[in-house]
Amino acid sequence: MDDTELLRRREAVLGPCYFHFFERPLHLVKGEGVWVWDSAGKRYLDCYNNVPSVGHCHPAVVEALCRQAAELNINTRYLHENIVRLGERLVATLPPELDTCMFVCTGSEANDLAVQLARRFTGNHACLVTEGAYHGNSELVLQLSPGSYPREERPDWLRVIEPPDTYRGRYGGADAGERYAEAAGEVIDAMTAEGQPPAVMLVDSIWDAPGPLRAPDGYLDRLCGKVRAAGGLVIADEVQSGYCRLGEHWWGFQHYGVTPDIVTMGKPMGDGHPLAAVITRREIAEVLARQTGYFNTFGGNPVSTAAGNAVLDVIEREGLLEKVGASGAHLTATLEELAGRHACIGAVTGRGLFQGLDLVEDRGSKAPLTAGALKRITTLIAEEGVLVGTSGVHGQTIKLRPPLPFSSEHAEIAAAAIDKALTRYAEER
Ligand SMILES: Cc1ncc(COP(=O)(O)O)c(C=O)c1O
């Protein structure tokens, strides 16, 4: 198929709201494990896509999907073993009080439902989010995504706190956690004084959009305490950080010793199949049950949950949580070593298999490289056969977030490609 003609047709029919990665759009036709292939047969190491969590087209997931699709697909108003079993298995990965699971199709739906739960449970309306965060695309959760929503249109019930960024932010010393939490506490006090006490704070446990970030010690626990003291609940948005991605723990919030009131999850749950969930305490779900109840036509159907159970089987069978601990540590060390050789890498941020390279004009000023420069650099990395993405408040960060079976050898391949691309970029300037 002619890629130029496909691009023309895409623009004609899909219109202007979609963008694509890289200077030349990539037409992918096949995936297997951590590898994908383009229409010209070129192979790429996928260091970007976390949705195919256990690897592209994992045979166990494909088999489970096909088997269930050939047998029955129906909705959650009927009894079905797949649905109940996936709920039980997910709840078992969380602290015991988080005992009630509701299925949806996307991370946006999960966060939308979570905010509804929190508002009904607390009786408050206002919400607290991190500057630059992204929590989804419905009317409600896009407003809760300051990185993507026009600043001048922010609703009066929304308050924004700064990201706990120890590289670019106000605080970076040993007391950074305490100071960021204090600054957030002032926002919470002010909103309460203005008659807008928080219903809820949403927090992405890897701060992907303004990061990725590893929050300083003593930040999240203090912050959760302040939100709760003001009458609000805490939603851990684990759409990015959950499912073993950060190594050591199943969920991102577990790195900070806190227990949220509601956990949302999505992207990696179905290895590419749309599947997401909200898990909360029974008393919180009971309020919604009394007032509106909940139904989602496709969320948690037997085919989706067949995929979801197969993903959990693979994580268990292939020991992926333990493997991510080792490969994530190796990836971090490899990127740190690269930073020693390229002055444009200001900092290596993130955790486990979710890493960022914050790129700067010079390390002294920390002036960020532009989004345009990042497009060029990520294109050069793709030309070297590795797919990465971008992130950060200025779009200045190279993001690596590969499928979980990513190994130490793959980390070496990725680092070699970034090394070459940064060298080529420096020569071009
Ligand atoms: C942290 C976070 N939450 C929620 C979402 C929304 O998920 P979805 O695109 O599945 O609706 C995203 C999507 O990128 C996300 O990064």
GROMACS .gro file of C-alpha atoms and ligand atoms in nm:
model
  445
    1MET     CA    1   0.000   0.000   0.000
    2ASP     CA    2   0.125   0.350  -0.088
    3ASP     CA    3   0.185   0.538   0.242
    4THR     CA    4   0.154   0.882   0.081
    5GLU     CA    5  -0.188   0.794  -0.056
    6LEU     CA    6  -0.293   0.646   0.282
    7LEU     CA    7  -0.188   0.967   0.456
    8ARG     CA    8  -0.388   1.175   0.206
    9ARG     CA    9  -0.697   0.957   0.262
   10ARG     CA   10  -0.646   0.973   0.640
   11GLU     CA   11  -0.637   1.351   0.635
   12ALA     CA   12  -0.940   1.365   0.406
   13VAL     CA   13  -1.157   1.142   0.624
   14LEU     CA   14  -1.025   1.180   0.981
   15GLY     CA   15  -0.980   1.557   0.965
   16PRO     CA   16  -0.760   1.795   1.161
   17CYS     CA   17  -0.789   1.678   1.524
   18TYR     CA   18  -0.552   1.383   1.497
   19PHE     CA   19  -0.177   1.416   1.494
   20HIS     CA   20   0.085   1.155   1.431
   21PHE     CA   21   0.430   1.085   1.564
   22PHE     CA   22   0.754   1.170   1.380
   23GLU     CA   23   0.829   1.389   1.080
   24ARG     CA   24   0.724   1.112   0.843
   25PRO     CA   25   0.415   0.925   0.968
   26LEU     CA   26   0.489   0.565   1.048
   27HIS     CA   27   0.268   0.297   0.894
   28LEU     CA   28   0.292  -0.007   1.120
   29VAL     CA   29   0.161  -0.339   0.997
   30LYS     CA   30   0.275  -0.606   1.245
   31GLY     CA   31   0.376  -0.651   1.608
   32GLU     CA   32   0.531  -0.929   1.815
   33GLY     CA   33   0.660  -0.898   2.172
   34VAL     CA   34   0.862  -0.576   2.200
   35TRP     CA   35   0.898  -0.545   1.821
   36VAL     CA   36   0.688  -0.381   1.548
   37TRP     CA   37   0.731  -0.369   1.170
   38ASP     CA   38   0.645  -0.097   0.919
   39SER     CA   39   0.497  -0.133   0.573
   40ALA     CA   40   0.846  -0.142   0.417
   41GLY     CA   41   0.945  -0.437   0.639
   42LYS     CA   42   1.170  -0.234   0.873
   43ARG     CA   43   1.173  -0.362   1.234
   44TYR     CA   44   1.159  -0.127   1.534
   45LEU     CA   45   1.216  -0.188   1.904
   46ASP     CA   46   0.902  -0.051   2.069
   47CYS     CA   47   1.010   0.159   2.368
   48TYR     CA   48   0.691   0.364   2.375
   49ASN     CA   49   0.377   0.154   2.389
   50ASN     CA   50   0.257   0.042   2.730
   51VAL     CA   51  -0.088  -0.065   2.608
   52PRO     CA   52   0.045  -0.394   2.462
   53SER     CA   53   0.161  -0.455   2.818
   54VAL     CA   54   0.267  -0.818   2.795
   55GLY     CA   55   0.398  -0.769   2.440
   56HIS     CA   56   0.236  -0.706   2.104
   57CYS     CA   57  -0.006  -0.981   2.003
   58HIS     CA   58   0.083  -1.209   2.294
   59PRO     CA   59  -0.036  -1.555   2.177
   60ALA     CA   60  -0.204  -1.635   2.512
   61VAL     CA   61  -0.409  -1.315   2.497
   62VAL     CA   62  -0.498  -1.359   2.130
   63GLU     CA   63  -0.605  -1.716   2.199
   64ALA     CA   64  -0.822  -1.615   2.498
   65LEU     CA   65  -0.985  -1.335   2.298
   66CYS     CA   66  -1.060  -1.558   2.000
   67ARG     CA   67  -1.194  -1.842   2.214
   68GLN     CA   68  -1.435  -1.617   2.405
   69ALA     CA   69  -1.538  -1.421   2.094
   70ALA     CA   70  -1.633  -1.751   1.930
   71GLU     CA   71  -1.838  -1.856   2.235
   72LEU     CA   72  -2.033  -1.558   2.373
   73ASN     CA   73  -2.012  -1.183   2.419
   74ILE     CA   74  -2.267  -1.016   2.644
   75ASN     CA   75  -2.270  -0.753   2.920
   76THR     CA   76  -2.229  -0.726   3.296
   77ARG     CA   77  -2.601  -0.757   3.364
   78TYR     CA   78  -2.562  -1.132   3.318
   79LEU     CA   79  -2.359  -1.368   3.533
   80HIS     CA   80  -2.029  -1.464   3.377
   81GLU     CA   81  -1.723  -1.630   3.527
   82ASN     CA   82  -1.468  -1.416   3.333
   83ILE     CA   83  -1.604  -1.089   3.475
   84VAL     CA   84  -1.620  -1.203   3.837
   85ARG     CA   85  -1.280  -1.373   3.819
   86LEU     CA   86  -1.104  -1.066   3.680
   87GLY     CA   87  -1.264  -0.845   3.948
   88GLU     CA   88  -1.151  -1.085   4.221
   89ARG     CA   89  -0.796  -1.103   4.086
   90LEU     CA   90  -0.758  -0.726   4.054
   91VAL     CA   91  -0.897  -0.659   4.400
   92ALA     CA   92  -0.645  -0.913   4.536
   93THR     CA   93  -0.355  -0.696   4.410
   94LEU     CA   94  -0.477  -0.398   4.621
   95PRO     CA   95  -0.506  -0.315   4.992
   96PRO     CA   96  -0.802  -0.507   5.147
   97GLU     CA   97  -1.033  -0.207   5.194
   98LEU     CA   98  -1.035  -0.152   4.816
   99ASP     CA   99  -1.281  -0.434   4.762
  100THR     CA  100  -1.528  -0.321   4.494
  101CYS     CA  101  -1.452  -0.330   4.120
  102MET     CA  102  -1.649  -0.160   3.841
  103PHE     CA  103  -1.556  -0.216   3.477
  104VAL     CA  104  -1.543   0.046   3.201
  105CYS     CA  105  -1.368   0.064   2.861
  106THR     CA  106  -1.115   0.347   2.888
  107GLY     CA  107  -0.907   0.538   3.139
  108SER     CA  108  -1.122   0.846   3.071
  109GLU     CA  109  -1.438   0.660   3.167
  110ALA     CA  110  -1.265   0.524   3.476
  111ASN     CA  111  -1.164   0.871   3.596
  112ASP     CA  112  -1.505   1.017   3.507
  113LEU     CA  113  -1.678   0.750   3.715
  114ALA     CA  114  -1.426   0.790   3.998
  115VAL     CA  115  -1.498   1.163   4.022
  116GLN     CA  116  -1.873   1.096   4.021
  117LEU     CA  117  -1.822   0.849   4.308
  118ALA     CA  118  -1.615   1.099   4.507
  119ARG     CA  119  -1.857   1.387   4.456
  120ARG     CA  120  -2.157   1.180   4.561
  121PHE     CA  121  -1.977   1.031   4.861
  122THR     CA  122  -1.836   1.358   4.998
  123GLY     CA  123  -2.113   1.594   4.891
  124ASN     CA  124  -1.839   1.833   4.775
  125HIS     CA  125  -1.786   1.938   4.414
  126ALA     CA  126  -1.438   2.088   4.376
  127CYS     CA  127  -1.142   1.893   4.241
  128LEU     CA  128  -0.767   1.919   4.279
  129VAL     CA  129  -0.521   1.811   4.009
  130THR     CA  130  -0.156   1.862   3.921
  131GLU     CA  131  -0.050   2.133   3.675
  132GLY     CA  132   0.014   1.976   3.333
  133ALA     CA  133  -0.162   1.650   3.420
  134TYR     CA  134  -0.373   1.447   3.176
  135HIS     CA  135  -0.664   1.239   3.302
  136GLY     CA  136  -0.871   1.176   2.989
  137ASN     CA  137  -1.099   1.307   2.718
  138SER     CA  138  -1.460   1.330   2.841
  139GLU     CA  139  -1.597   1.681   2.911
  140LEU     CA  140  -1.540   1.629   3.285
  141VAL     CA  141  -1.196   1.472   3.284
  142LEU     CA  142  -1.059   1.695   3.008
  143GLN     CA  143  -1.137   1.988   3.238
  144LEU     CA  144  -0.935   1.797   3.498
  145SER     CA  145  -0.640   1.782   3.255
  146PRO     CA  146  -0.468   2.121   3.278
  147GLY     CA  147  -0.202   2.015   3.025
  148SER     CA  148  -0.467   1.977   2.755
  149TYR     CA  149  -0.746   2.219   2.849
  150PRO     CA  150  -0.742   2.595   2.775
  151ARG     CA  151  -0.623   2.777   3.089
  152GLU     CA  152  -0.875   3.060   3.045
  153GLU     CA  153  -1.163   2.808   3.042
  154ARG     CA  154  -1.072   2.633   3.368
  155PRO     CA  155  -1.391   2.584   3.574
  156ASP     CA  156  -1.420   2.763   3.909
  157TRP     CA  157  -1.441   2.429   4.094
  158LEU     CA  158  -1.095   2.325   3.978
  159ARG     CA  159  -0.773   2.397   4.168
  160VAL     CA  160  -0.425   2.312   4.045
  161ILE     CA  161  -0.110   2.228   4.242
  162GLU     CA  162   0.246   2.223   4.112
  163PRO     CA  163   0.410   1.893   4.012
  164PRO     CA  164   0.662   1.761   4.268
  165ASP     CA  165   0.946   1.811   4.021
  166THR     CA  166   1.286   1.809   4.193
  167TYR     CA  167   1.473   1.895   3.870
  168ARG     CA  168   1.269   2.178   3.716
  169GLY     CA  169   1.047   2.281   4.006
  170ARG     CA  170   1.088   2.521   4.299
  171TYR     CA  171   1.223   2.265   4.545
  172GLY     CA  172   1.493   2.004   4.498
  173GLY     CA  173   1.661   1.959   4.836
  174ALA     CA  174   1.616   1.700   5.109
  175ASP     CA  175   1.299   1.876   5.229
  176ALA     CA  176   1.140   1.900   4.880
  177GLY     CA  177   0.860   1.655   4.967
  178GLU     CA  178   0.757   1.855   5.272
  179ARG     CA  179   0.775   2.188   5.091
  180TYR     CA  180   0.573   2.075   4.790
  181ALA     CA  181   0.312   1.929   5.025
  182GLU     CA  182   0.302   2.256   5.221
  183ALA     CA  183   0.251   2.455   4.900
  184ALA     CA  184  -0.035   2.223   4.802
  185GLY     CA  185  -0.178   2.259   5.154
  186GLU     CA  186  -0.205   2.635   5.098
  187VAL     CA  187  -0.410   2.572   4.782
  188ILE     CA  188  -0.637   2.334   4.973
  189ASP     CA  189  -0.682   2.583   5.259
  190ALA     CA  190  -0.763   2.860   5.012
  191MET     CA  191  -1.024   2.657   4.821
  192THR     CA  192  -1.188   2.557   5.146
  193ALA     CA  193  -1.194   2.920   5.265
  194GLU     CA  194  -1.356   3.017   4.933
  195GLY     CA  195  -1.640   2.772   4.994
  196GLN     CA  196  -1.502   2.507   4.753
  197PRO     CA  197  -1.371   2.226   4.976
  198PRO     CA  198  -1.231   1.940   4.770
  199ALA     CA  199  -1.443   1.641   4.673
  200VAL     CA  200  -1.136   1.476   4.538
  201MET     CA  201  -0.773   1.495   4.433
  202LEU     CA  202  -0.666   1.299   4.125
  203VAL     CA  203  -0.303   1.204   4.117
  204ASP     CA  204  -0.112   1.016   3.847
  205SER     CA  205   0.146   0.817   4.043
  206ILE     CA  206   0.417   0.871   3.776
  207TRP     CA  207   0.314   1.230   3.689
  208ASP     CA  208   0.348   1.131   3.323
  209ALA     CA  209   0.234   1.443   3.137
  210PRO     CA  210   0.442   1.694   3.338
  211GLY     CA  211   0.716   1.432   3.389
  212PRO     CA  212   0.759   1.142   3.422
  213LEU     CA  213   0.852   1.216   3.784
  214ARG     CA  214   0.957   1.032   4.093
  215ALA     CA  215   0.808   1.235   4.378
  216PRO     CA  216   1.033   1.320   4.673
  217ASP     CA  217   0.991   1.131   5.000
  218GLY     CA  218   0.727   1.266   5.231
  219TYR     CA  219   0.523   1.434   4.956
  220LEU     CA  220   0.231   1.210   4.865
  221ASP     CA  221   0.156   1.089   5.219
  222ARG     CA  222   0.144   1.447   5.350
  223LEU     CA  223  -0.062   1.562   5.051
  224CYS     CA  224  -0.319   1.282   5.092
  225GLY     CA  225  -0.347   1.372   5.461
  226LYS     CA  226  -0.424   1.735   5.376
  227VAL     CA  227  -0.689   1.644   5.115
  228ARG     CA  228  -0.861   1.409   5.359
  229ALA     CA  229  -0.847   1.660   5.644
  230ALA     CA  230  -1.037   1.900   5.413
  231GLY     CA  231  -1.304   1.635   5.348
  232GLY     CA  232  -1.185   1.508   5.008
  233LEU     CA  233  -1.103   1.164   4.870
  234VAL     CA  234  -0.789   1.059   4.685
  235ILE     CA  235  -0.802   0.896   4.341
  236ALA     CA  236  -0.482   0.722   4.233
  237ASP     CA  237  -0.489   0.738   3.853
  238GLU     CA  238  -0.293   0.422   3.776
  239VAL     CA  239  -0.376   0.422   3.405
  240GLN     CA  240  -0.006   0.477   3.332
  241SER     CA  241   0.177   0.378   3.648
  242GLY     CA  242  -0.006   0.059   3.740
  243TYR     CA  243   0.026  -0.303   3.632
  244CYS     CA  244   0.389  -0.357   3.742
  245ARG     CA  245   0.518  -0.079   3.515
  246LEU     CA  246   0.737   0.082   3.782
  247GLY     CA  247   0.878  -0.247   3.916
  248GLU     CA  248   0.882  -0.363   4.278
  249HIS     CA  249   0.507  -0.303   4.330
  250TRP     CA  250   0.193  -0.368   4.127
  251TRP     CA  251   0.075  -0.008   4.163
  252GLY     CA  252   0.253   0.328   4.152
  253PHE     CA  253   0.100   0.461   4.475
  254GLN     CA  254   0.253   0.169   4.666
  255HIS     CA  255   0.596   0.332   4.619
  256TYR     CA  256   0.478   0.612   4.846
  257GLY     CA  257   0.319   0.413   5.128
  258VAL     CA  258  -0.030   0.559   5.079
  259THR     CA  259  -0.369   0.394   5.028
  260PRO     CA  260  -0.604   0.585   4.796
  261ASP     CA  261  -0.982   0.582   4.831
  262ILE     CA  262  -1.030   0.501   4.463
  263VAL     CA  263  -0.793   0.349   4.208
  264THR     CA  264  -0.843   0.385   3.832
  265MET     CA  265  -0.670   0.169   3.574
  266GLY     CA  266  -0.689   0.107   3.199
  267LYS     CA  267  -0.429   0.108   2.924
  268PRO     CA  268  -0.231  -0.214   2.996
  269MET     CA  269  -0.526  -0.421   3.118
  270GLY     CA  270  -0.621  -0.590   2.790
  271ASP     CA  271  -0.284  -0.597   2.605
  272GLY     CA  272  -0.437  -0.365   2.345
  273HIS     CA  273  -0.803  -0.452   2.395
  274PRO     CA  274  -1.008  -0.164   2.549
  275LEU     CA  275  -1.059  -0.251   2.913
  276ALA     CA  276  -1.046  -0.031   3.223
  277ALA     CA  277  -1.171  -0.035   3.583
  278VAL     CA  278  -1.242   0.160   3.900
  279ILE     CA  279  -1.174  -0.006   4.235
  280THR     CA  280  -1.293   0.152   4.557
  281ARG     CA  281  -1.430   0.086   4.904
  282ARG     CA  282  -1.777  -0.065   4.930
  283GLU     CA  283  -1.919   0.232   5.127
  284ILE     CA  284  -1.823   0.470   4.842
  285ALA     CA  285  -1.986   0.252   4.574
  286GLU     CA  286  -2.296   0.214   4.791
  287VAL     CA  287  -2.372   0.587   4.771
  288LEU     CA  288  -2.370   0.578   4.389
  289ALA     CA  289  -2.574   0.256   4.394
  290ARG     CA  290  -2.846   0.429   4.597
  291GLN     CA  291  -2.851   0.743   4.382
  292THR     CA  292  -2.797   0.640   4.017
  293GLY     CA  293  -2.639   0.293   3.990
  294TYR     CA  294  -2.402   0.229   3.701
  295PHE     CA  295  -2.411   0.054   3.364
  296ASN     CA  296  -2.156   0.042   3.085
  297THR     CA  297  -2.263  -0.145   2.770
  298PHE     CA  298  -1.919  -0.272   2.674
  299GLY     CA  299  -1.720  -0.233   2.996
  300GLY     CA  300  -1.620  -0.566   3.145
  301ASN     CA  301  -1.784  -0.785   2.881
  302PRO     CA  302  -1.678  -1.151   2.870
  303VAL     CA  303  -1.444  -1.103   2.570
  304SER     CA  304  -1.267  -0.803   2.729
  305THR     CA  305  -1.236  -0.981   3.061
  306ALA     CA  306  -1.105  -1.294   2.886
  307ALA     CA  307  -0.822  -1.071   2.760
  308GLY     CA  308  -0.786  -0.917   3.107
  309ASN     CA  309  -0.754  -1.256   3.275
  310ALA     CA  310  -0.507  -1.373   3.010
  311VAL     CA  311  -0.290  -1.065   3.075
  312LEU     CA  312  -0.282  -1.148   3.447
  313ASP     CA  313  -0.194  -1.511   3.365
  314VAL     CA  314   0.101  -1.393   3.153
  315ILE     CA  315   0.222  -1.149   3.421
  316GLU     CA  316   0.218  -1.432   3.675
  317ARG     CA  317   0.357  -1.706   3.449
  318GLU     CA  318   0.638  -1.493   3.304
  319GLY     CA  319   0.725  -1.333   3.639
  320LEU     CA  320   0.693  -0.986   3.483
  321LEU     CA  321   0.682  -0.788   3.810
  322GLU     CA  322   1.021  -0.926   3.914
  323LYS     CA  323   1.159  -0.887   3.560
  324VAL     CA  324   1.056  -0.521   3.544
  325GLY     CA  325   1.245  -0.460   3.868
  326ALA     CA  326   1.567  -0.584   3.705
  327SER     CA  327   1.517  -0.445   3.353
  328GLY     CA  328   1.397  -0.110   3.489
  329ALA     CA  329   1.707  -0.076   3.705
  330HIS     CA  330   1.924  -0.164   3.406
  331LEU     CA  331   1.741   0.084   3.181
  332THR     CA  332   1.792   0.361   3.440
  333ALA     CA  333   2.164   0.282   3.469
  334THR     CA  334   2.204   0.272   3.089
  335LEU     CA  335   2.031   0.609   3.049
  336GLU     CA  336   2.236   0.763   3.332
  337GLU     CA  337   2.550   0.646   3.152
  338LEU     CA  338   2.421   0.808   2.831
  339ALA     CA  339   2.357   1.133   3.019
  340GLY     CA  340   2.726   1.132   3.113
  341ARG     CA  341   2.811   1.156   2.742
  342HIS     CA  342   2.546   1.400   2.614
  343ALA     CA  343   2.531   1.747   2.768
  344CYS     CA  344   2.178   1.797   2.628
  345ILE     CA  345   2.043   1.537   2.875
  346GLY     CA  346   1.965   1.750   3.180
  347ALA     CA  347   1.817   1.473   3.392
  348VAL     CA  348   1.702   1.111   3.381
  349THR     CA  349   1.359   1.103   3.542
  350GLY     CA  350   1.097   0.835   3.611
  351ARG     CA  351   1.109   0.487   3.753
  352GLY     CA  352   1.120   0.123   3.638
  353LEU     CA  353   1.007   0.084   3.278
  354PHE     CA  354   0.880   0.442   3.265
  355GLN     CA  355   1.176   0.670   3.204
  356GLY     CA  356   1.228   1.024   3.083
  357LEU     CA  357   1.528   1.209   2.940
  358ASP     CA  358   1.475   1.580   3.007
  359LEU     CA  359   1.658   1.757   2.722
  360VAL     CA  360   1.809   2.104   2.769
  361GLU     CA  361   1.990   2.371   2.569
  362ASP     CA  362   2.246   2.380   2.848
  363ARG     CA  363   2.258   2.228   3.191
  364GLY     CA  364   2.318   2.558   3.369
  365SER     CA  365   2.001   2.736   3.258
  366LYS     CA  366   1.798   2.415   3.212
  367ALA     CA  367   1.634   2.593   2.914
  368PRO     CA  368   1.427   2.314   2.760
  369LEU     CA  369   1.477   2.192   2.405
  370THR     CA  370   1.170   2.282   2.199
  371ALA     CA  371   0.892   2.043   2.101
  372GLY     CA  372   1.016   2.088   1.740
  373ALA     CA  373   1.364   1.975   1.838
  374LEU     CA  374   1.213   1.675   2.014
  375LYS     CA  375   1.018   1.582   1.700
  376ARG     CA  376   1.345   1.584   1.504
  377ILE     CA  377   1.528   1.382   1.770
  378THR     CA  378   1.255   1.119   1.807
  379THR     CA  379   1.243   1.090   1.427
  380LEU     CA  380   1.621   1.029   1.422
  381ILE     CA  381   1.580   0.767   1.697
  382ALA     CA  382   1.310   0.596   1.488
  383GLU     CA  383   1.546   0.599   1.190
  384GLU     CA  384   1.787   0.407   1.415
  385GLY     CA  385   1.512   0.146   1.464
  386VAL     CA  386   1.372   0.245   1.807
  387LEU     CA  387   1.033   0.402   1.888
  388VAL     CA  388   1.012   0.652   2.173
  389GLY     CA  389   0.767   0.930   2.261
  390THR     CA  390   0.775   1.271   2.427
  391SER     CA  391   0.640   1.421   2.746
  392GLY     CA  392   0.707   1.707   2.990
  393VAL     CA  393   0.553   2.051   3.047
  394HIS     CA  394   0.745   2.194   2.749
  395GLY     CA  395   0.738   1.871   2.547
  396GLN     CA  396   1.111   1.854   2.621
  397THR     CA  397   1.135   1.498   2.751
  398ILE     CA  398   1.204   1.177   2.561
  399LYS     CA  399   0.968   0.917   2.707
  400LEU     CA  400   1.050   0.545   2.722
  401ARG     CA  401   0.766   0.320   2.832
  402PRO     CA  402   0.804  -0.017   2.658
  403PRO     CA  403   0.600  -0.337   2.685
  404LEU     CA  404   0.680  -0.518   3.012
  405PRO     CA  405   0.886  -0.806   2.860
  406PHE     CA  406   1.151  -0.546   2.771
  407SER     CA  407   1.493  -0.684   2.880
  408SER     CA  408   1.837  -0.549   2.967
  409GLU     CA  409   1.950  -0.633   2.612
  410HIS     CA  410   1.667  -0.422   2.476
  411ALA     CA  411   1.779  -0.136   2.703
  412GLU     CA  412   2.125  -0.152   2.541
  413ILE     CA  413   1.971  -0.138   2.192
  414ALA     CA  414   1.757   0.161   2.290
  415ALA     CA  415   2.050   0.349   2.445
  416ALA     CA  416   2.271   0.288   2.139
  417ALA     CA  417   1.999   0.429   1.909
  418ILE     CA  418   1.945   0.738   2.129
  419ASP     CA  419   2.321   0.787   2.147
  420LYS     CA  420   2.352   0.789   1.766
  421ALA     CA  421   2.046   1.009   1.720
  422LEU     CA  422   2.167   1.272   1.971
  423THR     CA  423   2.507   1.275   1.800
  424ARG     CA  424   2.342   1.322   1.458
  425TYR     CA  425   2.120   1.598   1.601
  426ALA     CA  426   2.422   1.783   1.743
  427GLU     CA  427   2.596   1.759   1.402
  428GLU     CA  428   2.287   1.893   1.223
  429ARG     CA  429   2.259   2.207   1.438
  430LIG     C1  430  -0.275   0.921   3.347
  430LIG     C2  431  -0.384   0.899   3.245
  430LIG     N1  432  -0.510   0.888   3.288
  430LIG     C3  433  -0.612   0.868   3.202
  430LIG     C4  434  -0.591   0.859   3.067
  430LIG     C5  435  -0.706   0.839   2.973
  430LIG     O1  436  -0.708   0.707   2.927
  430LIG     P1  437  -0.784   0.670   2.789
  430LIG     O2  438  -0.705   0.731   2.677
  430LIG     O3  439  -0.785   0.520   2.790
  430LIG     O4  440  -0.921   0.726   2.798
  430LIG     C6  441  -0.462   0.869   3.017
  430LIG     C7  442  -0.435   0.858   2.872
  430LIG     O5  443  -0.330   0.883   2.821
  430LIG     C8  444  -0.355   0.891   3.109
  430LIG     O6  445  -0.230   0.904   3.067
   0.00000   0.00000   0.00000
